[in-house]
Amino acid sequence: MPVSQRSFGCGKNERVIMKHLFKTNTGTYCFIVVVMMLVSASVASGKAFEPVYQPELEMSKAPKSIDIDGDLTDAGWQSASRADNFVERSPGDNTQPVVNTEAFITYDNDRLYVAFICHDDPESLRATMCQRDQYGADDAVGILIDTYGEAAWAYQFFVNPYGVQKDRLWTSVHGEDAGFDLIWESAARITDSGYQVEMAIPFSSMRFPNQDTQSWKVDFWRNRPRESYFQYTWSANNRDEQCWPCQWGKVDGITGVRPGKGFEILATVTGDKAGTLDDASDRNSAFTNGSTESEVSLGGKYSFTSDITGEATYNPDFSQIEADAAQIDINSTIALLFPERRPFFQEGSDLFRTLFNSFYTRMVLDPEYAGKFTARMDKTSIGYFLARDENSPYMIPLGESGPRAIIGRSTVNVLRGMRSIGNDTQLGFMVTDRRYDGGGFGTILAVDGDVRLTRNYSIDGQFIYALTEEPNDPTIMEQELSGKTFDDGKYTAALDGESYNGTGVIARFRRQGRH
């Protein structure tokens, strides 16, 4: 309970003293009571809780190594910078939390280190032992990092009391991307006074400006689900400010570090052999093995600078990802969307995402080879993607459902550009194009923007122009599409080489504030 709430009450000993004074002299009693109240109020005001907006922290380099094991007694933590004075941002409005949280941050040449000490009753903790990214309403702590300070995208790293990781890529367009995964370390321990967490995030896993000294927008976060879902943060939250990263604190003092540079190679060899019974109806018949099939795949990434990255892959083995969770497809007017977990598509994923999602990377099904180039220069970002797809999908635009045909090989090209202007304003364009080897294409031209008008008001939107030419092969799905039309009967559903175009626009006028 805060001192300001406790000061005006009387404990048992105080009541005895006051009763004695009252019997002695009423005037003296009243005088002492007034003096005690004034002194108590003065003490309370001196210790009153004050939320800090956009706090600042100066970092120092770890003098010794740090082991990620949940134990914070390593010598490397001795000079770490400490962040405290957390506020309850929800459901309270910058009120004092009922439990204390301490965060520590330091670094060495290769990694950023973050630690938390979370004071609490260990019996009340809620945590799930599960695969990474799979927990929801758990106790958890995390760090949010906007390395470029543009409020357009940011990293999120969270850990629960069992040390299970959850990482996200936040963008101002789509919010959190659950499919985003980086390589980093974490560990946690439940203690007699709560729990504590350690993280180590390689600089090679992140992108940040090519500067000798870094200045990042950062916030430390704690989720504490109890009778309410409490959220505590290092930075005080202004509910009349719609730009979330703009309100984070600032961390300075990281010097002499560089993001990943040089080559990364991923080589894979896969093989399989299948066999069958000579007579399927006779379990005693001979079993004959087929021939052994094998494939080689190769992927590589090269960082020209900290801001410019190229990536290429040949015959990639995309089987080494988590299985997609099942989705129910009933009365749906659009195709199902699955998160992109394939490693090749992680780099620069924030750049290629728009309101219309006009480049859905999961539609590149089986690339023979693919390449990607991303660059972030000052406040301008550019991305280019090329893929040669061996099994190309084609969506047929019927009214209540869109059957999908697989139409051989195709070439996919995507060009994306975006520019940050001022504070929390972005303008961009995108061109996507798929050309089928047997004829036909699909091209989309798009412009988009997110314009901040005031602290409470903003406008964002996207306009697209789509031009389509069908493959000219009516035998594809001939029976399924026979007699069907779309666009009020203007076009047949059969793939007979028709051409058509269309436009789409989405726009939002947004207000975010206390009310």
Short mmCIF file of C-alpha atoms in Angstrom, two decimals:
data_model
loop_
_atom_site.label_atom_id
_atom_site.label_comp_id
_atom_site.label_asym_id
_atom_site.label_seq_id
_atom_site.Cartn_x
_atom_site.Cartn_y
_atom_site.Cartn_z
CA MET A 1 0.00 0.00 0.00
CA PRO A 2 1.47 3.43 -0.89
CA VAL A 3 2.68 5.61 1.96
CA SER A 4 0.19 8.31 1.01
CA GLN A 5 -2.66 5.92 1.74
CA ARG A 6 -1.17 4.64 4.99
CA SER A 7 -0.08 7.93 6.58
CA PHE A 8 -3.45 9.13 7.75
CA GLY A 9 -4.36 5.98 9.66
CA CYS A 10 -3.50 5.27 13.30
CA GLY A 11 -1.79 2.11 14.47
CA LYS A 12 -2.47 0.51 17.86
CA ASN A 13 0.44 2.24 19.61
CA GLU A 14 -0.53 5.59 18.09
CA ARG A 15 -4.07 5.24 19.42
CA VAL A 16 -2.78 4.50 22.92
CA ILE A 17 -0.51 7.54 22.88
CA MET A 18 -3.29 9.79 21.56
CA LYS A 19 -5.74 8.48 24.17
CA HIS A 20 -3.23 9.34 26.93
CA LEU A 21 -2.64 12.78 25.48
CA PHE A 22 -6.38 13.39 25.19
CA LYS A 23 -6.83 12.68 28.90
CA THR A 24 -3.91 14.99 29.69
CA ASN A 25 -4.78 18.01 27.63
CA THR A 26 -7.23 18.31 24.78
CA GLY A 27 -5.46 21.30 23.25
CA THR A 28 -2.10 19.57 23.38
CA TYR A 29 -3.62 16.46 21.75
CA CYS A 30 -5.09 18.42 18.87
CA PHE A 31 -1.83 20.24 18.31
CA ILE A 32 0.18 16.99 18.19
CA VAL A 33 -2.33 15.33 15.87
CA VAL A 34 -2.05 18.21 13.42
CA VAL A 35 1.75 18.11 13.59
CA MET A 36 1.78 14.34 13.02
CA MET A 37 -0.52 14.67 10.01
CA LEU A 38 1.64 17.41 8.49
CA VAL A 39 4.82 15.39 9.02
CA SER A 40 3.19 12.27 7.57
CA ALA A 41 1.95 14.20 4.56
CA SER A 42 5.42 15.64 4.04
CA VAL A 43 7.02 12.19 4.16
CA ALA A 44 4.37 10.84 1.82
CA SER A 45 4.90 13.59 -0.71
CA GLY A 46 8.65 12.99 -0.60
CA LYS A 47 8.18 9.32 -1.50
CA ALA A 48 5.23 9.69 -3.83
CA PHE A 49 5.29 7.48 -6.94
CA GLU A 50 6.03 9.40 -10.13
CA PRO A 51 5.72 7.77 -13.57
CA VAL A 52 8.56 8.63 -15.96
CA TYR A 53 7.77 9.37 -19.60
CA GLN A 54 10.43 8.44 -22.16
CA PRO A 55 13.11 7.54 -19.58
CA GLU A 56 16.75 7.39 -20.57
CA LEU A 57 19.47 4.91 -19.73
CA GLU A 58 23.20 4.93 -20.40
CA MET A 59 24.67 1.48 -21.02
CA SER A 60 28.14 0.19 -20.25
CA LYS A 61 30.02 -2.80 -21.59
CA ALA A 62 30.10 -5.99 -19.54
CA PRO A 63 33.56 -6.39 -17.94
CA LYS A 64 33.36 -10.19 -17.93
CA SER A 65 31.45 -13.00 -19.61
CA ILE A 66 27.83 -13.86 -18.81
CA ASP A 67 26.39 -17.37 -18.86
CA ILE A 68 22.72 -17.61 -19.79
CA ASP A 69 21.46 -19.92 -17.04
CA GLY A 70 19.00 -17.79 -15.06
CA ASP A 71 21.62 -17.01 -12.40
CA LEU A 72 22.42 -13.30 -12.12
CA THR A 73 25.55 -13.66 -9.98
CA ASP A 74 27.90 -13.57 -12.97
CA ALA A 75 30.51 -10.82 -12.73
CA GLY A 76 29.36 -9.47 -16.09
CA TRP A 77 26.17 -8.16 -14.47
CA GLN A 78 28.00 -6.03 -11.89
CA SER A 79 28.24 -2.94 -14.09
CA ALA A 80 24.95 -3.48 -15.96
CA SER A 81 22.57 -0.53 -16.22
CA ARG A 82 19.44 -0.88 -14.09
CA ALA A 83 15.88 0.12 -15.04
CA ASP A 84 13.21 0.30 -12.36
CA ASN A 85 10.27 2.54 -11.45
CA PHE A 86 7.94 0.44 -13.62
CA VAL A 87 4.38 1.70 -14.06
CA GLU A 88 1.12 -0.20 -14.39
CA ARG A 89 -0.11 0.76 -17.85
CA SER A 90 -3.07 -1.62 -17.83
CA PRO A 91 -5.61 -1.82 -16.32
CA GLY A 92 -4.20 1.08 -14.29
CA ASP A 93 -3.17 4.33 -15.92
CA ASN A 94 0.49 4.84 -14.96
CA THR A 95 -0.21 3.76 -11.39
CA GLN A 96 2.26 2.13 -9.02
CA PRO A 97 2.43 -1.68 -9.44
CA VAL A 98 1.73 -3.86 -6.42
CA VAL A 99 4.97 -5.81 -7.09
CA ASN A 100 8.43 -4.59 -7.99
CA THR A 101 10.29 -5.27 -11.24
CA GLU A 102 13.95 -4.64 -12.01
CA ALA A 103 15.54 -4.85 -15.46
CA PHE A 104 19.25 -4.91 -16.29
CA ILE A 105 20.95 -4.39 -19.63
CA THR A 106 24.53 -4.63 -20.86
CA TYR A 107 26.47 -5.89 -23.89
CA ASP A 108 29.74 -7.23 -25.24
CA ASN A 109 31.17 -7.33 -28.75
CA ASP A 110 28.73 -9.97 -29.95
CA ARG A 111 25.54 -9.91 -27.89
CA LEU A 112 23.04 -7.73 -26.07
CA TYR A 113 22.27 -9.02 -22.55
CA VAL A 114 19.01 -8.37 -20.72
CA ALA A 115 17.92 -9.62 -17.28
CA PHE A 116 14.84 -9.23 -15.10
CA ILE A 117 14.17 -9.74 -11.40
CA CYS A 118 10.43 -10.06 -10.86
CA HIS A 119 9.30 -9.90 -7.24
CA ASP A 120 6.16 -11.92 -6.57
CA ASP A 121 4.67 -14.85 -4.70
CA PRO A 122 6.11 -17.87 -6.55
CA GLU A 123 2.96 -19.85 -5.78
CA SER A 124 0.88 -17.41 -7.82
CA LEU A 125 2.95 -17.56 -11.03
CA ARG A 126 1.26 -18.72 -14.22
CA ALA A 127 3.53 -20.33 -16.79
CA THR A 128 3.36 -22.95 -19.53
CA MET A 129 6.05 -25.43 -20.52
CA CYS A 130 5.63 -25.53 -24.29
CA GLN A 131 7.28 -24.87 -27.63
CA ARG A 132 8.47 -21.36 -28.38
CA ASP A 133 5.79 -18.78 -29.24
CA GLN A 134 2.98 -21.07 -28.04
CA TYR A 135 2.08 -19.61 -24.64
CA GLY A 136 -0.51 -16.89 -24.15
CA ALA A 137 -1.70 -15.67 -20.73
CA ASP A 138 1.55 -16.42 -18.89
CA ASP A 139 3.70 -14.40 -16.57
CA ALA A 140 6.39 -13.08 -18.89
CA VAL A 141 8.94 -10.32 -19.29
CA GLY A 142 10.36 -8.82 -22.44
CA ILE A 143 12.29 -6.09 -24.16
CA LEU A 144 11.00 -4.06 -27.11
CA ILE A 145 13.63 -2.51 -29.42
CA ASP A 146 13.25 0.04 -32.22
CA THR A 147 16.82 0.15 -33.52
CA TYR A 148 16.20 2.82 -36.17
CA GLY A 149 13.89 5.00 -34.08
CA GLU A 150 11.41 5.47 -36.94
CA ALA A 151 8.38 3.94 -35.14
CA ALA A 152 7.74 1.81 -38.26
CA TRP A 153 8.93 -1.58 -36.99
CA ALA A 154 10.48 -3.07 -33.86
CA TYR A 155 11.72 -6.31 -32.33
CA GLN A 156 9.99 -7.99 -29.37
CA PHE A 157 11.67 -10.61 -27.17
CA PHE A 158 9.67 -12.26 -24.35
CA VAL A 159 10.45 -15.07 -21.88
CA ASN A 160 8.17 -16.80 -19.36
CA PRO A 161 9.24 -18.18 -15.91
CA TYR A 162 10.22 -21.49 -17.53
CA GLY A 163 12.55 -19.78 -19.99
CA VAL A 164 10.29 -20.37 -23.03
CA GLN A 165 10.88 -17.80 -25.76
CA LYS A 166 8.42 -15.72 -27.73
CA ASP A 167 9.66 -13.28 -30.37
CA ARG A 168 7.67 -11.01 -32.63
CA LEU A 169 8.28 -8.42 -35.31
CA TRP A 170 5.98 -5.44 -34.77
CA THR A 171 5.06 -3.14 -37.66
CA SER A 172 2.90 -0.05 -37.70
CA VAL A 173 0.81 -1.61 -40.50
CA HIS A 174 0.02 -5.10 -39.22
CA GLY A 175 1.05 -5.08 -35.57
CA GLU A 176 2.75 -8.26 -34.36
CA ASP A 177 3.98 -10.95 -36.76
CA ALA A 178 3.76 -14.27 -34.90
CA GLY A 179 5.70 -16.12 -37.60
CA PHE A 180 8.88 -14.11 -37.07
CA ASP A 181 11.73 -16.09 -35.44
CA LEU A 182 15.29 -15.12 -34.56
CA ILE A 183 18.16 -17.06 -33.00
CA TRP A 184 18.78 -15.98 -29.39
CA GLU A 185 19.24 -17.47 -25.92
CA SER A 186 17.13 -17.35 -22.77
CA ALA A 187 16.92 -18.96 -19.35
CA ALA A 188 14.78 -18.43 -16.25
CA ARG A 189 14.57 -19.50 -12.61
CA ILE A 190 11.70 -19.47 -10.14
CA THR A 191 12.96 -18.21 -6.78
CA ASP A 192 11.60 -17.79 -3.27
CA SER A 193 10.75 -14.17 -4.08
CA GLY A 194 9.39 -14.56 -7.63
CA TYR A 195 11.39 -15.35 -10.75
CA GLN A 196 14.31 -14.03 -12.77
CA VAL A 197 15.18 -14.16 -16.46
CA GLU A 198 18.28 -13.83 -18.60
CA MET A 199 18.44 -13.15 -22.36
CA ALA A 200 21.30 -12.94 -24.84
CA ILE A 201 20.46 -11.51 -28.27
CA PRO A 202 23.22 -11.70 -30.92
CA PHE A 203 23.83 -8.47 -32.76
CA SER A 204 24.13 -10.60 -35.89
CA SER A 205 20.41 -11.45 -35.58
CA MET A 206 19.31 -7.79 -35.64
CA ARG A 207 19.48 -4.89 -38.05
CA PHE A 208 20.55 -1.43 -36.87
CA PRO A 209 22.31 1.66 -38.27
CA ASN A 210 25.95 1.47 -39.29
CA GLN A 211 27.18 3.90 -36.63
CA ASP A 212 29.92 3.82 -34.03
CA THR A 213 27.45 4.66 -31.25
CA GLN A 214 23.91 3.33 -31.14
CA SER A 215 20.87 5.12 -29.70
CA TRP A 216 17.81 2.86 -29.58
CA LYS A 217 14.21 3.28 -28.52
CA VAL A 218 13.61 0.60 -25.88
CA ASP A 219 10.97 -0.46 -23.40
CA PHE A 220 11.04 -3.16 -20.75
CA TRP A 221 7.77 -5.02 -20.26
CA ARG A 222 6.18 -7.38 -17.74
CA ASN A 223 2.91 -9.30 -18.06
CA ARG A 224 1.31 -10.47 -14.80
CA PRO A 225 -2.05 -12.23 -15.26
CA ARG A 226 -3.98 -12.48 -12.00
CA GLU A 227 -7.52 -11.28 -11.26
CA SER A 228 -6.79 -8.86 -14.13
CA TYR A 229 -4.21 -9.00 -16.89
CA PHE A 230 -1.69 -6.56 -15.41
CA GLN A 231 0.93 -5.00 -17.67
CA TYR A 232 3.91 -3.12 -16.27
CA THR A 233 6.37 -1.07 -18.34
CA TRP A 234 9.51 0.96 -17.77
CA SER A 235 8.14 3.84 -19.87
CA ALA A 236 5.00 5.60 -18.75
CA ASN A 237 2.16 5.38 -21.27
CA ASN A 238 0.22 8.38 -22.54
CA ARG A 239 -3.21 7.17 -23.67
CA ASP A 240 -3.63 10.35 -25.71
CA GLU A 241 -0.61 9.41 -27.86
CA GLN A 242 -1.33 6.90 -30.64
CA CYS A 243 2.32 6.29 -31.61
CA TRP A 244 3.38 3.39 -29.40
CA PRO A 245 7.18 3.23 -30.02
CA CYS A 246 7.39 7.02 -29.80
CA GLN A 247 6.72 6.69 -26.07
CA TRP A 248 9.47 4.18 -25.32
CA GLY A 249 12.59 5.12 -23.44
CA LYS A 250 16.01 5.70 -24.94
CA VAL A 251 19.11 3.58 -24.39
CA ASP A 252 22.49 5.07 -25.28
CA GLY A 253 26.07 3.95 -24.88
CA ILE A 254 26.36 0.91 -27.17
CA THR A 255 29.62 1.51 -29.01
CA GLY A 256 31.79 -0.44 -31.40
CA VAL A 257 29.27 -3.12 -32.34
CA ARG A 258 28.16 -4.24 -35.77
CA PRO A 259 25.23 -6.33 -36.96
CA GLY A 260 25.77 -9.56 -38.87
CA LYS A 261 28.21 -9.15 -41.73
CA GLY A 262 29.71 -11.65 -44.12
CA PHE A 263 28.43 -15.02 -45.29
CA GLU A 264 25.88 -17.35 -43.80
CA ILE A 265 25.61 -20.76 -45.51
CA LEU A 266 22.86 -23.36 -45.10
CA ALA A 267 23.42 -26.59 -47.02
CA THR A 268 21.00 -29.52 -46.95
CA VAL A 269 20.98 -33.04 -48.39
CA THR A 270 17.77 -35.08 -48.27
CA GLY A 271 17.17 -38.62 -49.39
CA ASP A 272 14.29 -41.06 -49.53
CA LYS A 273 13.54 -44.61 -50.60
CA ALA A 274 10.11 -46.19 -50.90
CA GLY A 275 9.04 -49.80 -51.31
CA THR A 276 5.88 -51.86 -51.67
CA LEU A 277 4.64 -55.43 -51.29
CA ASP A 278 4.61 -57.28 -54.58
CA ASP A 279 1.07 -58.40 -53.75
CA ALA A 280 -0.79 -55.96 -51.52
CA SER A 281 -3.41 -58.59 -50.66
CA ASP A 282 -0.76 -61.06 -49.43
CA ARG A 283 1.21 -59.93 -46.45
CA ASN A 284 3.72 -62.75 -46.99
CA SER A 285 4.63 -61.60 -50.48
CA ALA A 286 8.05 -60.15 -51.20
CA PHE A 287 8.82 -56.53 -50.40
CA THR A 288 10.56 -54.66 -53.19
CA ASN A 289 12.48 -51.44 -52.58
CA GLY A 290 12.45 -48.67 -55.10
CA SER A 291 15.44 -46.60 -56.10
CA THR A 292 17.00 -44.09 -53.72
CA GLU A 293 16.17 -40.48 -54.48
CA SER A 294 18.26 -37.59 -53.17
CA GLU A 295 18.28 -33.82 -53.44
CA VAL A 296 20.76 -31.12 -52.54
CA SER A 297 19.78 -27.61 -51.51
CA LEU A 298 21.89 -24.58 -50.71
CA GLY A 299 21.07 -21.25 -49.14
CA GLY A 300 23.24 -18.27 -48.37
CA LYS A 301 23.06 -14.74 -47.01
CA TYR A 302 25.60 -11.96 -47.44
CA SER A 303 25.54 -8.66 -45.59
CA PHE A 304 27.28 -6.07 -47.73
CA THR A 305 26.93 -3.56 -44.87
CA SER A 306 24.83 -3.42 -41.73
CA ASP A 307 22.01 -1.90 -43.81
CA ILE A 308 22.27 -3.85 -47.08
CA THR A 309 21.66 -7.60 -47.25
CA GLY A 310 21.44 -10.09 -50.10
CA GLU A 311 20.07 -13.61 -49.79
CA ALA A 312 19.74 -16.48 -52.26
CA THR A 313 18.65 -20.11 -52.17
CA TYR A 314 18.65 -23.04 -54.59
CA ASN A 315 16.17 -25.89 -54.26
CA PRO A 316 15.45 -24.94 -50.62
CA ASP A 317 14.32 -27.60 -48.17
CA PHE A 318 11.31 -25.90 -46.58
CA SER A 319 10.31 -29.03 -44.65
CA GLN A 320 12.35 -27.89 -41.64
CA ILE A 321 9.70 -25.56 -40.26
CA GLU A 322 6.95 -26.00 -37.71
CA ALA A 323 3.77 -27.61 -39.01
CA ASP A 324 0.92 -25.25 -39.78
CA ALA A 325 -1.94 -25.27 -37.33
CA ALA A 326 -5.18 -26.52 -38.87
CA GLN A 327 -7.73 -23.93 -39.97
CA ILE A 328 -11.40 -24.45 -40.76
CA ASP A 329 -12.36 -23.37 -44.28
CA ILE A 330 -16.16 -22.99 -44.23
CA ASN A 331 -18.07 -20.13 -45.89
CA SER A 332 -14.84 -18.20 -46.36
CA THR A 333 -14.61 -15.66 -49.18
CA ILE A 334 -10.82 -15.47 -49.09
CA ALA A 335 -7.95 -17.91 -49.05
CA LEU A 336 -6.63 -19.14 -45.72
CA LEU A 337 -3.58 -17.26 -44.48
CA PHE A 338 -0.77 -18.99 -42.59
CA PRO A 339 2.16 -17.31 -40.83
CA GLU A 340 5.42 -17.29 -42.75
CA ARG A 341 7.97 -19.35 -40.81
CA ARG A 342 10.35 -20.29 -43.62
CA PRO A 343 13.78 -18.85 -42.74
CA PHE A 344 14.44 -17.43 -46.21
CA PHE A 345 11.43 -15.11 -45.95
CA GLN A 346 12.22 -13.75 -42.46
CA GLU A 347 14.74 -11.11 -43.46
CA GLY A 348 12.94 -7.89 -44.40
CA SER A 349 9.48 -9.37 -43.83
CA ASP A 350 8.30 -6.08 -42.30
CA LEU A 351 9.12 -4.28 -45.55
CA PHE A 352 6.94 -6.48 -47.80
CA ARG A 353 3.81 -6.39 -45.63
CA THR A 354 1.00 -3.97 -46.54
CA LEU A 355 -2.63 -3.46 -45.58
CA PHE A 356 -3.90 -5.51 -48.54
CA ASN A 357 -1.09 -8.04 -48.10
CA SER A 358 -0.60 -7.79 -51.86
CA PHE A 359 2.52 -9.97 -51.64
CA TYR A 360 1.65 -13.12 -49.69
CA THR A 361 4.93 -15.04 -49.57
CA ARG A 362 3.28 -18.39 -48.87
CA MET A 363 1.99 -18.31 -52.49
CA VAL A 364 5.57 -19.04 -53.57
CA LEU A 365 5.11 -22.78 -53.05
CA ASP A 366 8.11 -24.66 -54.36
CA PRO A 367 10.90 -22.38 -55.59
CA GLU A 368 13.66 -23.91 -57.66
CA TYR A 369 15.71 -20.84 -56.76
CA ALA A 370 15.00 -17.49 -55.16
CA GLY A 371 16.85 -14.31 -54.32
CA LYS A 372 16.17 -11.28 -52.17
CA PHE A 373 17.80 -7.90 -51.62
CA THR A 374 16.95 -5.44 -48.83
CA ALA A 375 18.48 -2.07 -48.04
CA ARG A 376 17.76 0.51 -45.34
CA MET A 377 19.45 3.82 -46.06
CA ASP A 378 18.72 6.75 -43.79
CA LYS A 379 14.90 6.81 -43.82
CA THR A 380 14.49 4.98 -47.14
CA SER A 381 13.95 1.20 -47.38
CA ILE A 382 14.06 -0.84 -50.59
CA GLY A 383 13.37 -4.52 -51.15
CA TYR A 384 13.51 -6.72 -54.25
CA PHE A 385 12.45 -10.37 -54.48
CA LEU A 386 12.86 -12.89 -57.33
CA ALA A 387 11.75 -16.52 -57.40
CA ARG A 388 11.41 -19.31 -59.92
CA ASP A 389 8.44 -21.36 -58.72
CA GLU A 390 8.10 -24.95 -59.95
CA ASN A 391 4.49 -25.47 -58.81
CA SER A 392 2.67 -22.19 -59.27
CA PRO A 393 -0.77 -21.58 -57.74
CA TYR A 394 -3.56 -19.79 -59.57
CA MET A 395 -6.59 -18.51 -57.63
CA ILE A 396 -9.88 -18.48 -59.55
CA PRO A 397 -12.03 -15.53 -58.39
CA LEU A 398 -15.44 -17.10 -57.88
CA GLY A 399 -17.97 -15.54 -55.51
CA GLU A 400 -18.11 -17.66 -52.37
CA SER A 401 -14.93 -19.67 -52.77
CA GLY A 402 -11.78 -19.49 -54.81
CA PRO A 403 -10.60 -22.87 -56.08
CA ARG A 404 -6.89 -23.06 -56.65
CA ALA A 405 -5.19 -24.66 -59.62
CA ILE A 406 -1.49 -25.60 -59.83
CA ILE A 407 -0.12 -24.39 -63.16
CA GLY A 408 3.45 -25.48 -63.75
CA ARG A 409 6.36 -23.08 -63.59
CA SER A 410 6.34 -19.32 -63.19
CA THR A 411 8.63 -16.41 -62.39
CA VAL A 412 7.83 -14.02 -59.53
CA ASN A 413 9.21 -10.49 -59.21
CA VAL A 414 8.45 -8.05 -56.39
CA LEU A 415 9.76 -4.51 -55.88
CA ARG A 416 9.03 -2.55 -52.71
CA GLY A 417 10.05 0.93 -51.58
CA MET A 418 9.19 2.90 -48.46
CA ARG A 419 10.17 6.28 -47.07
CA SER A 420 9.77 7.57 -43.52
CA ILE A 421 8.90 11.24 -43.32
CA GLY A 422 8.96 13.24 -40.12
CA ASN A 423 7.74 11.47 -37.02
CA ASP A 424 5.69 8.29 -37.47
CA THR A 425 4.76 8.90 -41.13
CA GLN A 426 5.55 6.48 -43.98
CA LEU A 427 4.84 6.46 -47.73
CA GLY A 428 5.52 3.52 -50.03
CA PHE A 429 4.86 1.62 -53.25
CA MET A 430 4.90 -2.02 -54.34
CA VAL A 431 4.95 -3.84 -57.68
CA THR A 432 4.30 -7.59 -57.79
CA ASP A 433 4.33 -9.70 -60.94
CA ARG A 434 3.99 -13.43 -61.70
CA ARG A 435 4.52 -14.73 -65.25
CA TYR A 436 3.43 -18.29 -66.06
CA ASP A 437 5.56 -20.26 -68.53
CA GLY A 438 2.46 -21.49 -70.38
CA GLY A 439 1.08 -17.99 -70.79
CA GLY A 440 -0.81 -15.67 -68.49
CA PHE A 441 0.28 -13.31 -65.75
CA GLY A 442 -0.86 -11.42 -62.69
CA THR A 443 0.45 -7.91 -61.93
CA ILE A 444 -0.37 -5.60 -59.03
CA LEU A 445 0.65 -1.95 -58.72
CA ALA A 446 0.14 -0.41 -55.28
CA VAL A 447 0.80 2.75 -53.31
CA ASP A 448 0.32 3.04 -49.56
CA GLY A 449 0.87 5.43 -46.72
CA ASP A 450 0.47 6.03 -43.02
CA VAL A 451 0.24 9.74 -42.30
CA ARG A 452 0.22 11.10 -38.78
CA LEU A 453 -1.89 14.25 -38.58
CA THR A 454 -1.72 15.02 -34.87
CA ARG A 455 -0.92 13.15 -31.69
CA ASN A 456 -4.41 11.60 -31.74
CA TYR A 457 -5.32 11.44 -35.43
CA SER A 458 -3.84 9.65 -38.43
CA ILE A 459 -4.80 8.35 -41.86
CA ASP A 460 -3.49 5.17 -43.45
CA GLY A 461 -4.47 3.28 -46.56
CA GLN A 462 -3.49 1.51 -49.75
CA PHE A 463 -4.62 1.72 -53.36
CA ILE A 464 -3.97 -1.18 -55.75
CA TYR A 465 -4.47 -1.76 -59.46
CA ALA A 466 -4.52 -5.40 -60.57
CA LEU A 467 -4.14 -6.65 -64.14
CA THR A 468 -4.66 -10.36 -64.90
CA GLU A 469 -4.34 -12.51 -67.98
CA GLU A 470 -5.46 -16.11 -67.55
CA PRO A 471 -3.41 -19.05 -68.78
CA ASN A 472 -4.93 -20.36 -72.00
CA ASP A 473 -5.58 -24.00 -71.12
CA PRO A 474 -9.30 -24.81 -70.67
CA THR A 475 -8.45 -28.42 -69.80
CA ILE A 476 -7.24 -27.34 -66.36
CA MET A 477 -10.04 -28.12 -63.85
CA GLU A 478 -12.35 -28.40 -66.83
CA GLN A 479 -15.21 -30.22 -65.10
CA GLU A 480 -15.04 -28.18 -61.88
CA LEU A 481 -15.16 -24.83 -63.72
CA SER A 482 -17.52 -25.73 -66.55
CA GLY A 483 -20.35 -23.20 -66.95
CA LYS A 484 -19.21 -20.97 -64.05
CA THR A 485 -18.69 -17.24 -64.43
CA PHE A 486 -17.72 -14.26 -62.29
CA ASP A 487 -18.05 -10.47 -62.31
CA ASP A 488 -21.78 -10.66 -63.12
CA GLY A 489 -21.19 -13.07 -65.97
CA LYS A 490 -18.61 -10.97 -67.81
CA TYR A 491 -15.92 -13.63 -67.61
CA THR A 492 -15.88 -17.42 -67.62
CA ALA A 493 -14.18 -19.25 -64.79
CA ALA A 494 -12.44 -21.57 -67.27
CA LEU A 495 -8.80 -20.74 -67.95
CA ASP A 496 -9.26 -19.62 -71.53
CA GLY A 497 -6.86 -16.66 -71.79
CA GLU A 498 -9.25 -13.85 -70.81
CA SER A 499 -7.86 -10.55 -69.52
CA TYR A 500 -9.40 -8.33 -66.88
CA ASN A 501 -8.40 -5.68 -64.36
CA GLY A 502 -9.66 -4.14 -61.18
CA THR A 503 -8.87 -1.72 -58.41
CA GLY A 504 -9.04 -1.85 -54.68
CA VAL A 505 -8.72 0.73 -51.94
CA ILE A 506 -8.64 0.57 -48.18
CA ALA A 507 -8.43 3.71 -46.05
CA ARG A 508 -8.73 4.33 -42.34
CA PHE A 509 -9.19 7.55 -40.43
CA ARG A 510 -8.06 6.76 -36.91
CA ARG A 511 -8.35 8.45 -33.58
CA GLN A 512 -6.70 7.05 -30.50
CA GLY A 513 -6.89 8.69 -27.13
CA ARG A 514 -7.98 8.31 -23.56
CA HIS A 515 -11.62 8.24 -24.65
#
